[in-house]
Short mmCIF file of N, CA and C in Angstrom, two decimals:
data_model
loop_
_atom_site.label_atom_id
_atom_site.label_comp_id
_atom_site.label_asym_id
_atom_site.label_seq_id
_atom_site.Cartn_x
_atom_site.Cartn_y
_atom_site.Cartn_z
N LYS A 1 -62.88 -58.34 13.44
CA LYS A 1 -61.77 -58.97 12.73
C LYS A 1 -62.23 -60.28 12.09
N TYR A 2 -62.79 -61.17 12.94
CA TYR A 2 -63.12 -62.51 12.46
C TYR A 2 -64.43 -62.54 11.68
N GLY A 3 -65.26 -61.54 11.86
CA GLY A 3 -66.52 -61.47 11.11
C GLY A 3 -66.27 -61.36 9.62
N ARG A 4 -65.27 -60.58 9.23
CA ARG A 4 -64.94 -60.42 7.81
C ARG A 4 -64.44 -61.74 7.22
N SER A 5 -63.61 -62.46 7.98
CA SER A 5 -63.10 -63.76 7.52
C SER A 5 -64.23 -64.75 7.33
N ALA A 6 -65.16 -64.79 8.27
CA ALA A 6 -66.31 -65.70 8.16
C ALA A 6 -67.17 -65.33 6.96
N HIS A 7 -67.33 -64.03 6.71
CA HIS A 7 -68.11 -63.57 5.56
C HIS A 7 -67.45 -64.00 4.24
N ILE A 8 -66.15 -63.88 4.14
CA ILE A 8 -65.43 -64.30 2.94
C ILE A 8 -65.60 -65.81 2.73
N CYS A 9 -65.52 -66.58 3.81
CA CYS A 9 -65.71 -68.04 3.70
C CYS A 9 -67.11 -68.38 3.21
N ARG A 10 -68.12 -67.68 3.70
CA ARG A 10 -69.50 -67.90 3.25
C ARG A 10 -69.63 -67.57 1.77
N GLU A 11 -69.00 -66.47 1.33
CA GLU A 11 -69.06 -66.09 -0.09
C GLU A 11 -68.39 -67.15 -0.96
N LEU A 12 -67.24 -67.67 -0.55
CA LEU A 12 -66.54 -68.69 -1.31
C LEU A 12 -67.35 -69.99 -1.37
N ARG A 13 -67.95 -70.36 -0.25
CA ARG A 13 -68.78 -71.56 -0.21
C ARG A 13 -69.98 -71.42 -1.14
N LEU A 14 -70.64 -70.27 -1.12
CA LEU A 14 -71.78 -70.02 -1.99
C LEU A 14 -71.35 -70.04 -3.46
N ALA A 15 -70.22 -69.42 -3.77
CA ALA A 15 -69.74 -69.41 -5.16
C ALA A 15 -69.45 -70.83 -5.64
N ALA A 16 -68.87 -71.67 -4.78
CA ALA A 16 -68.59 -73.06 -5.16
C ALA A 16 -69.90 -73.83 -5.38
N GLN A 17 -70.90 -73.60 -4.54
CA GLN A 17 -72.19 -74.27 -4.70
C GLN A 17 -72.88 -73.81 -5.98
N LEU A 18 -72.79 -72.52 -6.29
CA LEU A 18 -73.42 -72.01 -7.51
C LEU A 18 -72.79 -72.60 -8.76
N MET A 19 -71.51 -72.95 -8.70
CA MET A 19 -70.83 -73.55 -9.85
C MET A 19 -71.41 -74.94 -10.16
N LEU A 20 -72.02 -75.58 -9.17
CA LEU A 20 -72.61 -76.90 -9.38
C LEU A 20 -73.95 -76.84 -10.11
N LEU A 21 -74.58 -75.68 -10.12
CA LEU A 21 -75.91 -75.57 -10.70
C LEU A 21 -75.86 -75.64 -12.22
N PRO A 22 -76.83 -76.34 -12.82
CA PRO A 22 -76.89 -76.37 -14.28
C PRO A 22 -77.32 -75.01 -14.81
N ASN A 23 -76.93 -74.71 -16.01
CA ASN A 23 -77.25 -73.43 -16.62
C ASN A 23 -78.62 -73.51 -17.30
N ILE A 24 -79.67 -73.55 -16.48
CA ILE A 24 -81.04 -73.65 -16.97
C ILE A 24 -81.77 -72.37 -16.57
N MET A 25 -82.28 -71.67 -17.55
CA MET A 25 -83.04 -70.46 -17.26
C MET A 25 -84.42 -70.85 -16.73
N PRO A 26 -84.88 -70.21 -15.65
CA PRO A 26 -86.22 -70.53 -15.14
C PRO A 26 -87.29 -70.02 -16.09
N LYS A 27 -88.39 -70.78 -16.16
CA LYS A 27 -89.52 -70.37 -16.98
C LYS A 27 -90.27 -69.25 -16.27
N LEU A 28 -91.10 -68.55 -17.03
CA LEU A 28 -91.90 -67.47 -16.49
C LEU A 28 -92.83 -68.02 -15.41
N ASN A 29 -93.02 -67.27 -14.33
CA ASN A 29 -93.88 -67.63 -13.19
C ASN A 29 -93.41 -68.88 -12.46
N THR A 30 -92.11 -69.14 -12.47
CA THR A 30 -91.56 -70.25 -11.71
C THR A 30 -90.40 -69.76 -10.84
N ILE A 31 -90.13 -70.50 -9.78
CA ILE A 31 -88.98 -70.22 -8.92
C ILE A 31 -88.23 -71.54 -8.76
N PRO A 32 -86.99 -71.65 -9.26
CA PRO A 32 -86.24 -72.89 -9.07
C PRO A 32 -85.66 -72.97 -7.66
N ILE A 33 -85.67 -74.17 -7.11
CA ILE A 33 -85.03 -74.44 -5.81
C ILE A 33 -84.08 -75.60 -6.02
N TYR A 34 -82.82 -75.41 -5.70
CA TYR A 34 -81.83 -76.48 -5.81
C TYR A 34 -81.47 -76.95 -4.41
N VAL A 35 -81.54 -78.27 -4.20
CA VAL A 35 -81.19 -78.86 -2.91
C VAL A 35 -79.95 -79.72 -3.14
N PHE A 36 -78.87 -79.41 -2.43
CA PHE A 36 -77.59 -80.09 -2.59
C PHE A 36 -77.39 -81.11 -1.49
N ASN A 37 -76.95 -82.31 -1.85
CA ASN A 37 -76.63 -83.36 -0.89
C ASN A 37 -75.14 -83.67 -0.98
N PRO A 38 -74.33 -83.22 -0.01
CA PRO A 38 -72.89 -83.47 -0.07
C PRO A 38 -72.49 -84.86 0.42
N HIS A 39 -73.46 -85.64 0.91
CA HIS A 39 -73.16 -86.95 1.48
C HIS A 39 -73.11 -88.03 0.41
N ALA A 40 -72.52 -89.17 0.73
CA ALA A 40 -72.41 -90.28 -0.20
C ALA A 40 -73.68 -91.14 -0.22
N TYR A 41 -74.63 -90.82 0.62
CA TYR A 41 -75.86 -91.60 0.71
C TYR A 41 -77.07 -90.71 0.39
N VAL A 42 -78.19 -91.36 0.12
CA VAL A 42 -79.43 -90.63 -0.18
C VAL A 42 -79.84 -89.81 1.04
N MET A 43 -80.26 -88.58 0.80
CA MET A 43 -80.68 -87.71 1.88
C MET A 43 -82.17 -87.38 1.71
N LYS A 44 -82.94 -87.65 2.74
CA LYS A 44 -84.34 -87.23 2.76
C LYS A 44 -84.44 -86.28 3.95
N ALA A 45 -84.73 -85.02 3.64
CA ALA A 45 -84.70 -84.01 4.70
C ALA A 45 -85.73 -82.91 4.42
N PRO A 46 -86.22 -82.28 5.48
CA PRO A 46 -87.14 -81.16 5.28
C PRO A 46 -86.40 -79.94 4.74
N VAL A 47 -87.04 -79.23 3.84
CA VAL A 47 -86.49 -78.00 3.27
C VAL A 47 -87.49 -76.89 3.53
N ASP A 48 -87.00 -75.77 4.00
CA ASP A 48 -87.84 -74.60 4.24
C ASP A 48 -87.34 -73.48 3.34
N PHE A 49 -88.22 -73.00 2.49
CA PHE A 49 -87.87 -71.98 1.51
C PHE A 49 -88.64 -70.71 1.83
N GLU A 50 -87.94 -69.61 2.04
CA GLU A 50 -88.59 -68.33 2.32
C GLU A 50 -88.67 -67.51 1.04
N PHE A 51 -89.89 -67.10 0.71
CA PHE A 51 -90.11 -66.32 -0.51
C PHE A 51 -89.54 -64.92 -0.35
N LEU A 52 -88.95 -64.39 -1.40
CA LEU A 52 -88.62 -62.98 -1.43
C LEU A 52 -89.92 -62.20 -1.54
N ILE A 53 -89.96 -61.03 -1.03
CA ILE A 53 -91.18 -60.23 -1.03
C ILE A 53 -91.67 -59.97 -2.46
N THR A 54 -90.76 -59.95 -3.45
CA THR A 54 -91.17 -59.73 -4.84
C THR A 54 -91.97 -60.91 -5.39
N HIS A 55 -91.74 -62.11 -4.86
CA HIS A 55 -92.49 -63.29 -5.31
C HIS A 55 -93.82 -63.44 -4.59
N SER A 56 -93.97 -62.77 -3.47
CA SER A 56 -95.19 -62.90 -2.70
C SER A 56 -95.50 -61.58 -2.01
N PRO A 57 -95.87 -60.56 -2.78
CA PRO A 57 -96.11 -59.25 -2.17
C PRO A 57 -97.30 -59.27 -1.22
N MET A 58 -97.22 -58.42 -0.22
CA MET A 58 -98.30 -58.31 0.75
C MET A 58 -99.61 -57.97 0.05
N GLY A 59 -100.68 -58.64 0.43
CA GLY A 59 -101.98 -58.36 -0.15
C GLY A 59 -102.23 -59.04 -1.48
N ASN A 60 -101.23 -59.73 -2.03
CA ASN A 60 -101.41 -60.41 -3.32
C ASN A 60 -100.82 -61.81 -3.20
N ARG A 61 -101.45 -62.64 -2.40
CA ARG A 61 -100.94 -63.99 -2.16
C ARG A 61 -101.45 -64.94 -3.24
N LYS A 62 -100.59 -65.28 -4.20
CA LYS A 62 -100.96 -66.23 -5.25
C LYS A 62 -100.80 -67.65 -4.72
N SER A 63 -101.48 -68.57 -5.36
CA SER A 63 -101.29 -69.96 -4.99
C SER A 63 -100.07 -70.51 -5.73
N TYR A 64 -99.40 -71.46 -5.12
CA TYR A 64 -98.20 -72.06 -5.68
C TYR A 64 -98.29 -73.57 -5.58
N ALA A 65 -97.64 -74.26 -6.48
CA ALA A 65 -97.50 -75.71 -6.41
C ALA A 65 -96.02 -76.05 -6.63
N LEU A 66 -95.56 -77.10 -5.99
CA LEU A 66 -94.16 -77.50 -6.06
C LEU A 66 -94.03 -78.76 -6.92
N TYR A 67 -93.01 -78.77 -7.80
CA TYR A 67 -92.75 -79.91 -8.68
C TYR A 67 -91.30 -80.35 -8.53
N ASP A 68 -91.05 -81.64 -8.72
CA ASP A 68 -89.66 -82.11 -8.70
C ASP A 68 -89.07 -82.08 -10.11
N ASP A 69 -87.84 -82.54 -10.25
CA ASP A 69 -87.15 -82.47 -11.54
C ASP A 69 -87.71 -83.43 -12.59
N ALA A 70 -88.60 -84.34 -12.16
CA ALA A 70 -89.26 -85.24 -13.12
C ALA A 70 -90.65 -84.73 -13.50
N GLY A 71 -91.01 -83.54 -13.00
CA GLY A 71 -92.30 -82.94 -13.33
C GLY A 71 -93.46 -83.43 -12.47
N ARG A 72 -93.16 -84.17 -11.39
CA ARG A 72 -94.20 -84.65 -10.48
C ARG A 72 -94.47 -83.64 -9.39
N ARG A 73 -95.75 -83.50 -9.05
CA ARG A 73 -96.10 -82.60 -7.94
C ARG A 73 -95.58 -83.16 -6.63
N VAL A 74 -95.11 -82.26 -5.78
CA VAL A 74 -94.56 -82.63 -4.48
C VAL A 74 -95.46 -82.03 -3.41
N THR A 75 -95.80 -82.82 -2.41
CA THR A 75 -96.60 -82.33 -1.30
C THR A 75 -95.78 -81.29 -0.53
N SER A 76 -96.41 -80.16 -0.24
CA SER A 76 -95.70 -79.10 0.46
C SER A 76 -96.67 -78.35 1.36
N GLN A 77 -96.10 -77.61 2.29
CA GLN A 77 -96.88 -76.77 3.19
C GLN A 77 -96.52 -75.32 2.92
N ASP A 78 -97.51 -74.54 2.59
CA ASP A 78 -97.33 -73.14 2.22
C ASP A 78 -97.85 -72.28 3.36
N THR A 79 -96.94 -71.76 4.21
CA THR A 79 -97.39 -70.94 5.32
C THR A 79 -97.63 -69.51 4.87
N ASN A 80 -98.67 -68.93 5.37
CA ASN A 80 -99.09 -67.57 5.05
C ASN A 80 -99.48 -67.41 3.59
N GLY A 81 -99.91 -68.48 2.96
CA GLY A 81 -100.39 -68.42 1.58
C GLY A 81 -101.89 -68.16 1.56
N PRO A 82 -102.49 -68.20 0.40
CA PRO A 82 -103.91 -67.90 0.30
C PRO A 82 -104.80 -68.96 0.93
N TYR A 83 -104.26 -70.18 1.17
CA TYR A 83 -105.07 -71.24 1.74
C TYR A 83 -104.78 -71.46 3.22
N GLU A 84 -103.81 -70.77 3.74
CA GLU A 84 -103.44 -70.91 5.14
C GLU A 84 -104.46 -70.18 6.01
N GLN A 85 -104.95 -70.85 7.00
CA GLN A 85 -105.92 -70.24 7.92
C GLN A 85 -105.20 -69.83 9.19
N SER A 86 -104.43 -68.78 9.11
CA SER A 86 -103.66 -68.32 10.25
C SER A 86 -104.54 -67.60 11.26
N GLN A 87 -104.25 -67.81 12.52
CA GLN A 87 -104.97 -67.12 13.59
C GLN A 87 -104.29 -65.81 13.96
N VAL A 88 -103.10 -65.58 13.39
CA VAL A 88 -102.34 -64.37 13.68
C VAL A 88 -102.72 -63.30 12.65
N PRO A 89 -103.14 -62.12 13.09
CA PRO A 89 -103.57 -61.10 12.14
C PRO A 89 -102.44 -60.36 11.44
N ILE A 90 -101.21 -60.78 11.64
CA ILE A 90 -100.06 -60.11 11.04
C ILE A 90 -99.70 -60.83 9.74
N ASN A 91 -99.32 -60.09 8.72
CA ASN A 91 -98.99 -60.66 7.42
C ASN A 91 -97.50 -61.01 7.38
N TRP A 92 -97.12 -62.17 7.88
CA TRP A 92 -95.73 -62.59 7.96
C TRP A 92 -95.18 -62.93 6.59
N GLN A 93 -93.86 -63.03 6.52
CA GLN A 93 -93.20 -63.47 5.30
C GLN A 93 -93.60 -64.91 5.02
N ARG A 94 -93.74 -65.24 3.78
CA ARG A 94 -94.27 -66.54 3.37
C ARG A 94 -93.16 -67.59 3.23
N ASN A 95 -93.44 -68.80 3.68
CA ASN A 95 -92.51 -69.92 3.59
C ASN A 95 -93.17 -71.10 2.89
N LEU A 96 -92.35 -71.92 2.26
CA LEU A 96 -92.80 -73.17 1.66
C LEU A 96 -91.93 -74.27 2.25
N THR A 97 -92.55 -75.31 2.81
CA THR A 97 -91.81 -76.40 3.43
C THR A 97 -92.17 -77.70 2.73
N PHE A 98 -91.15 -78.53 2.47
CA PHE A 98 -91.38 -79.82 1.82
C PHE A 98 -90.26 -80.78 2.20
N MET A 99 -90.48 -82.07 1.91
CA MET A 99 -89.45 -83.09 2.13
C MET A 99 -88.70 -83.32 0.82
N ALA A 100 -87.40 -83.05 0.84
CA ALA A 100 -86.56 -83.26 -0.35
C ALA A 100 -85.95 -84.65 -0.28
N ASP A 101 -85.90 -85.30 -1.41
CA ASP A 101 -85.32 -86.63 -1.54
C ASP A 101 -84.21 -86.51 -2.58
N VAL A 102 -82.93 -86.48 -2.13
CA VAL A 102 -81.81 -86.17 -3.02
C VAL A 102 -80.80 -87.31 -3.00
N PRO A 103 -80.43 -87.83 -4.19
CA PRO A 103 -79.40 -88.88 -4.25
C PRO A 103 -78.07 -88.40 -3.69
N GLY A 104 -77.21 -89.35 -3.34
CA GLY A 104 -75.91 -89.01 -2.76
C GLY A 104 -75.02 -88.24 -3.72
N MET A 105 -74.24 -87.32 -3.17
CA MET A 105 -73.26 -86.53 -3.91
C MET A 105 -73.85 -85.85 -5.14
N SER A 106 -75.02 -85.27 -5.00
CA SER A 106 -75.66 -84.62 -6.15
C SER A 106 -76.58 -83.51 -5.67
N LEU A 107 -77.23 -82.89 -6.64
CA LEU A 107 -78.24 -81.90 -6.30
C LEU A 107 -79.50 -82.22 -7.08
N ARG A 108 -80.59 -81.70 -6.57
CA ARG A 108 -81.88 -81.95 -7.20
C ARG A 108 -82.59 -80.62 -7.36
N ARG A 109 -83.25 -80.47 -8.50
CA ARG A 109 -83.97 -79.23 -8.81
C ARG A 109 -85.45 -79.43 -8.54
N TYR A 110 -86.00 -78.52 -7.76
CA TYR A 110 -87.43 -78.44 -7.54
C TYR A 110 -87.88 -77.11 -8.14
N GLU A 111 -89.15 -77.01 -8.43
CA GLU A 111 -89.65 -75.80 -9.08
C GLU A 111 -91.00 -75.41 -8.48
N ILE A 112 -91.10 -74.14 -8.09
CA ILE A 112 -92.36 -73.60 -7.62
C ILE A 112 -93.04 -72.95 -8.82
N ARG A 113 -94.27 -73.36 -9.07
CA ARG A 113 -95.04 -72.78 -10.17
C ARG A 113 -96.21 -72.01 -9.57
N SER A 114 -96.36 -70.78 -10.02
CA SER A 114 -97.42 -69.94 -9.45
C SER A 114 -98.76 -70.18 -10.13
N ASP A 115 -99.80 -69.71 -9.48
CA ASP A 115 -101.18 -69.78 -9.96
C ASP A 115 -101.68 -71.21 -10.13
N GLU A 116 -101.16 -72.12 -9.35
CA GLU A 116 -101.67 -73.49 -9.33
C GLU A 116 -102.00 -73.84 -7.89
N LYS A 117 -103.03 -74.64 -7.70
CA LYS A 117 -103.37 -75.06 -6.35
C LYS A 117 -102.34 -76.07 -5.86
N PRO A 118 -101.89 -75.93 -4.61
CA PRO A 118 -100.91 -76.88 -4.09
C PRO A 118 -101.54 -78.25 -3.86
N ARG A 119 -100.69 -79.28 -3.89
CA ARG A 119 -101.15 -80.64 -3.59
C ARG A 119 -101.16 -80.79 -2.08
N ILE A 120 -102.31 -81.03 -1.54
CA ILE A 120 -102.44 -81.15 -0.09
C ILE A 120 -102.90 -82.57 0.22
N ARG A 121 -102.13 -83.25 1.04
CA ARG A 121 -102.50 -84.59 1.45
C ARG A 121 -103.42 -84.51 2.65
N LYS A 122 -104.55 -85.13 2.54
CA LYS A 122 -105.49 -85.17 3.65
C LYS A 122 -105.12 -86.34 4.56
N SER A 123 -105.07 -86.08 5.82
CA SER A 123 -104.78 -87.12 6.79
C SER A 123 -105.97 -87.20 7.74
N LYS A 124 -106.44 -88.41 7.94
CA LYS A 124 -107.57 -88.59 8.85
C LYS A 124 -107.10 -88.30 10.27
N LEU A 125 -107.81 -87.43 10.93
CA LEU A 125 -107.46 -87.02 12.28
C LEU A 125 -108.66 -87.30 13.18
N THR A 126 -108.43 -88.04 14.24
CA THR A 126 -109.52 -88.31 15.19
C THR A 126 -109.18 -87.67 16.53
N VAL A 127 -110.19 -87.15 17.18
CA VAL A 127 -110.03 -86.51 18.48
C VAL A 127 -111.03 -87.14 19.43
N LYS A 128 -110.53 -87.62 20.57
CA LYS A 128 -111.38 -88.19 21.62
C LYS A 128 -111.11 -87.44 22.90
N GLN A 129 -112.16 -87.24 23.68
CA GLN A 129 -112.03 -86.44 24.88
C GLN A 129 -112.62 -87.18 26.08
N THR A 130 -111.86 -87.19 27.19
CA THR A 130 -112.35 -87.70 28.46
C THR A 130 -112.25 -86.56 29.47
N LYS A 131 -112.57 -86.82 30.73
CA LYS A 131 -112.48 -85.77 31.74
C LYS A 131 -111.04 -85.36 32.02
N LYS A 132 -110.09 -86.27 31.80
CA LYS A 132 -108.68 -85.98 32.08
C LYS A 132 -107.85 -85.63 30.85
N HIS A 133 -108.18 -86.24 29.69
CA HIS A 133 -107.33 -86.13 28.52
C HIS A 133 -108.08 -85.74 27.26
N ILE A 134 -107.31 -85.23 26.31
CA ILE A 134 -107.75 -85.07 24.92
C ILE A 134 -106.75 -85.89 24.10
N THR A 135 -107.23 -86.87 23.36
CA THR A 135 -106.36 -87.72 22.55
C THR A 135 -106.56 -87.37 21.09
N VAL A 136 -105.46 -87.05 20.43
CA VAL A 136 -105.47 -86.72 19.01
C VAL A 136 -104.66 -87.80 18.29
N GLU A 137 -105.26 -88.39 17.25
CA GLU A 137 -104.61 -89.50 16.56
C GLU A 137 -104.71 -89.31 15.05
N ASN A 138 -103.57 -89.56 14.38
CA ASN A 138 -103.57 -89.60 12.91
C ASN A 138 -102.90 -90.90 12.48
N LYS A 139 -102.53 -91.00 11.22
CA LYS A 139 -101.94 -92.21 10.67
C LYS A 139 -100.62 -92.58 11.34
N TRP A 140 -99.89 -91.59 11.85
CA TRP A 140 -98.54 -91.81 12.33
C TRP A 140 -98.38 -91.73 13.85
N MET A 141 -99.17 -90.88 14.51
CA MET A 141 -98.94 -90.61 15.93
C MET A 141 -100.24 -90.63 16.75
N ILE A 142 -100.06 -90.85 18.06
CA ILE A 142 -101.14 -90.68 19.03
C ILE A 142 -100.60 -89.71 20.08
N ALA A 143 -101.27 -88.58 20.22
CA ALA A 143 -100.86 -87.57 21.21
C ALA A 143 -101.95 -87.43 22.26
N LYS A 144 -101.54 -87.41 23.53
CA LYS A 144 -102.50 -87.27 24.62
C LYS A 144 -102.17 -86.01 25.41
N PHE A 145 -103.13 -85.09 25.48
CA PHE A 145 -102.97 -83.81 26.17
C PHE A 145 -103.75 -83.81 27.48
N LEU A 146 -103.23 -83.15 28.49
CA LEU A 146 -103.91 -83.04 29.78
C LEU A 146 -104.86 -81.86 29.76
N HIS A 147 -106.09 -82.10 30.20
CA HIS A 147 -107.07 -81.01 30.28
C HIS A 147 -106.61 -79.92 31.25
N ALA A 148 -106.11 -80.33 32.40
CA ALA A 148 -105.79 -79.39 33.48
C ALA A 148 -104.71 -78.39 33.09
N SER A 149 -103.66 -78.85 32.42
CA SER A 149 -102.53 -77.96 32.14
C SER A 149 -102.35 -77.64 30.66
N GLY A 150 -102.96 -78.42 29.79
CA GLY A 150 -102.73 -78.25 28.36
C GLY A 150 -101.44 -78.90 27.90
N GLY A 151 -100.76 -79.57 28.84
CA GLY A 151 -99.48 -80.21 28.53
C GLY A 151 -99.64 -81.48 27.74
N LEU A 152 -98.58 -81.84 27.03
CA LEU A 152 -98.54 -83.08 26.26
C LEU A 152 -98.08 -84.19 27.19
N ALA A 153 -98.96 -85.15 27.47
CA ALA A 153 -98.66 -86.22 28.43
C ALA A 153 -98.04 -87.44 27.77
N SER A 154 -98.38 -87.67 26.50
CA SER A 154 -97.90 -88.86 25.83
C SER A 154 -97.85 -88.62 24.32
N LEU A 155 -96.81 -89.17 23.67
CA LEU A 155 -96.68 -89.10 22.22
C LEU A 155 -96.17 -90.45 21.75
N ILE A 156 -97.02 -91.19 21.05
CA ILE A 156 -96.68 -92.56 20.65
C ILE A 156 -96.53 -92.64 19.14
N ASP A 157 -95.42 -93.22 18.69
CA ASP A 157 -95.17 -93.49 17.28
C ASP A 157 -95.92 -94.78 16.95
N LYS A 158 -96.91 -94.70 16.08
CA LYS A 158 -97.74 -95.87 15.79
C LYS A 158 -96.99 -96.97 15.04
N ALA A 159 -95.99 -96.60 14.27
CA ALA A 159 -95.24 -97.60 13.51
C ALA A 159 -94.47 -98.55 14.44
N THR A 160 -93.93 -98.00 15.53
CA THR A 160 -93.12 -98.81 16.45
C THR A 160 -93.83 -99.09 17.76
N GLY A 161 -94.89 -98.32 18.08
CA GLY A 161 -95.57 -98.44 19.36
C GLY A 161 -94.78 -97.81 20.50
N ARG A 162 -93.74 -97.08 20.16
CA ARG A 162 -92.83 -96.51 21.15
C ARG A 162 -93.33 -95.17 21.68
N GLU A 163 -93.23 -95.00 22.99
CA GLU A 163 -93.52 -93.72 23.64
C GLU A 163 -92.32 -92.81 23.39
N LEU A 164 -92.56 -91.61 22.83
CA LEU A 164 -91.47 -90.71 22.47
C LEU A 164 -91.11 -89.70 23.56
N LEU A 165 -91.91 -89.64 24.62
CA LEU A 165 -91.64 -88.70 25.71
C LEU A 165 -91.16 -89.43 26.95
N ARG A 166 -90.29 -88.79 27.69
CA ARG A 166 -89.85 -89.35 28.98
C ARG A 166 -90.77 -88.91 30.11
N GLY A 167 -91.50 -87.84 29.87
CA GLY A 167 -92.43 -87.32 30.86
C GLY A 167 -93.33 -86.30 30.20
N SER A 168 -94.22 -85.76 30.97
CA SER A 168 -95.18 -84.78 30.44
C SER A 168 -94.47 -83.47 30.09
N ILE A 169 -94.93 -82.84 29.02
CA ILE A 169 -94.40 -81.55 28.60
C ILE A 169 -95.50 -80.52 28.78
N GLY A 170 -95.21 -79.48 29.54
CA GLY A 170 -96.22 -78.45 29.79
C GLY A 170 -95.87 -77.15 29.11
N PRO A 171 -96.87 -76.35 28.80
CA PRO A 171 -96.60 -75.05 28.19
C PRO A 171 -95.91 -74.11 29.19
N VAL A 172 -95.08 -73.24 28.67
CA VAL A 172 -94.40 -72.25 29.50
C VAL A 172 -95.03 -70.89 29.20
N VAL A 173 -95.50 -70.24 30.23
CA VAL A 173 -96.15 -68.94 30.08
C VAL A 173 -95.15 -67.88 30.52
N MET A 174 -94.92 -66.90 29.63
CA MET A 174 -93.96 -65.83 29.92
C MET A 174 -94.58 -64.48 29.61
N LYS A 175 -94.13 -63.47 30.29
CA LYS A 175 -94.54 -62.11 29.97
C LYS A 175 -93.59 -61.60 28.89
N ASP A 176 -94.15 -61.18 27.76
CA ASP A 176 -93.35 -60.72 26.63
C ASP A 176 -93.67 -59.25 26.37
N ASN A 177 -92.74 -58.39 26.69
CA ASN A 177 -92.93 -56.96 26.47
C ASN A 177 -92.12 -56.43 25.29
N LEU A 178 -91.52 -57.33 24.49
CA LEU A 178 -90.64 -56.90 23.42
C LEU A 178 -91.38 -56.38 22.20
N ASP A 179 -92.64 -56.77 22.01
CA ASP A 179 -93.38 -56.35 20.82
C ASP A 179 -93.88 -54.93 20.93
#
């Protein structure tokens, strides 16, 4: 009973959002992404975009680059793309993740352009190892892992010097027979 009502509400919400989009035809080999900010303040948030299989067919992984509405390249992470070094031998559906910066009460258009190398920001990563810990440090964080358990013992935000964990976090091992 209520599933149909919820479905109608989703359709109405989507139709209202689509009415906000400008009538701009996408160029060949591009995919437009519109990010809507309903708040009165600037929104900076992660966006995860899942490619339709027609845009990224199995066995034919093209490179993509992301651009904002001013034509500037945007740093993004392309999972399961041609540059991704996945350890999983399964060909999963492809995602593109980026940080959207959208003014209040508006929408912003981003554009994926195919056959271009993505902009990848290199971050210096240092790894130090002792008998008890492995410390991994980059520009933003310091993470300390325990050798014995593989658990995360400490996570420090370098900007504030604040410890982000209340205690050690250990991996959970489970038997998974669902696959």
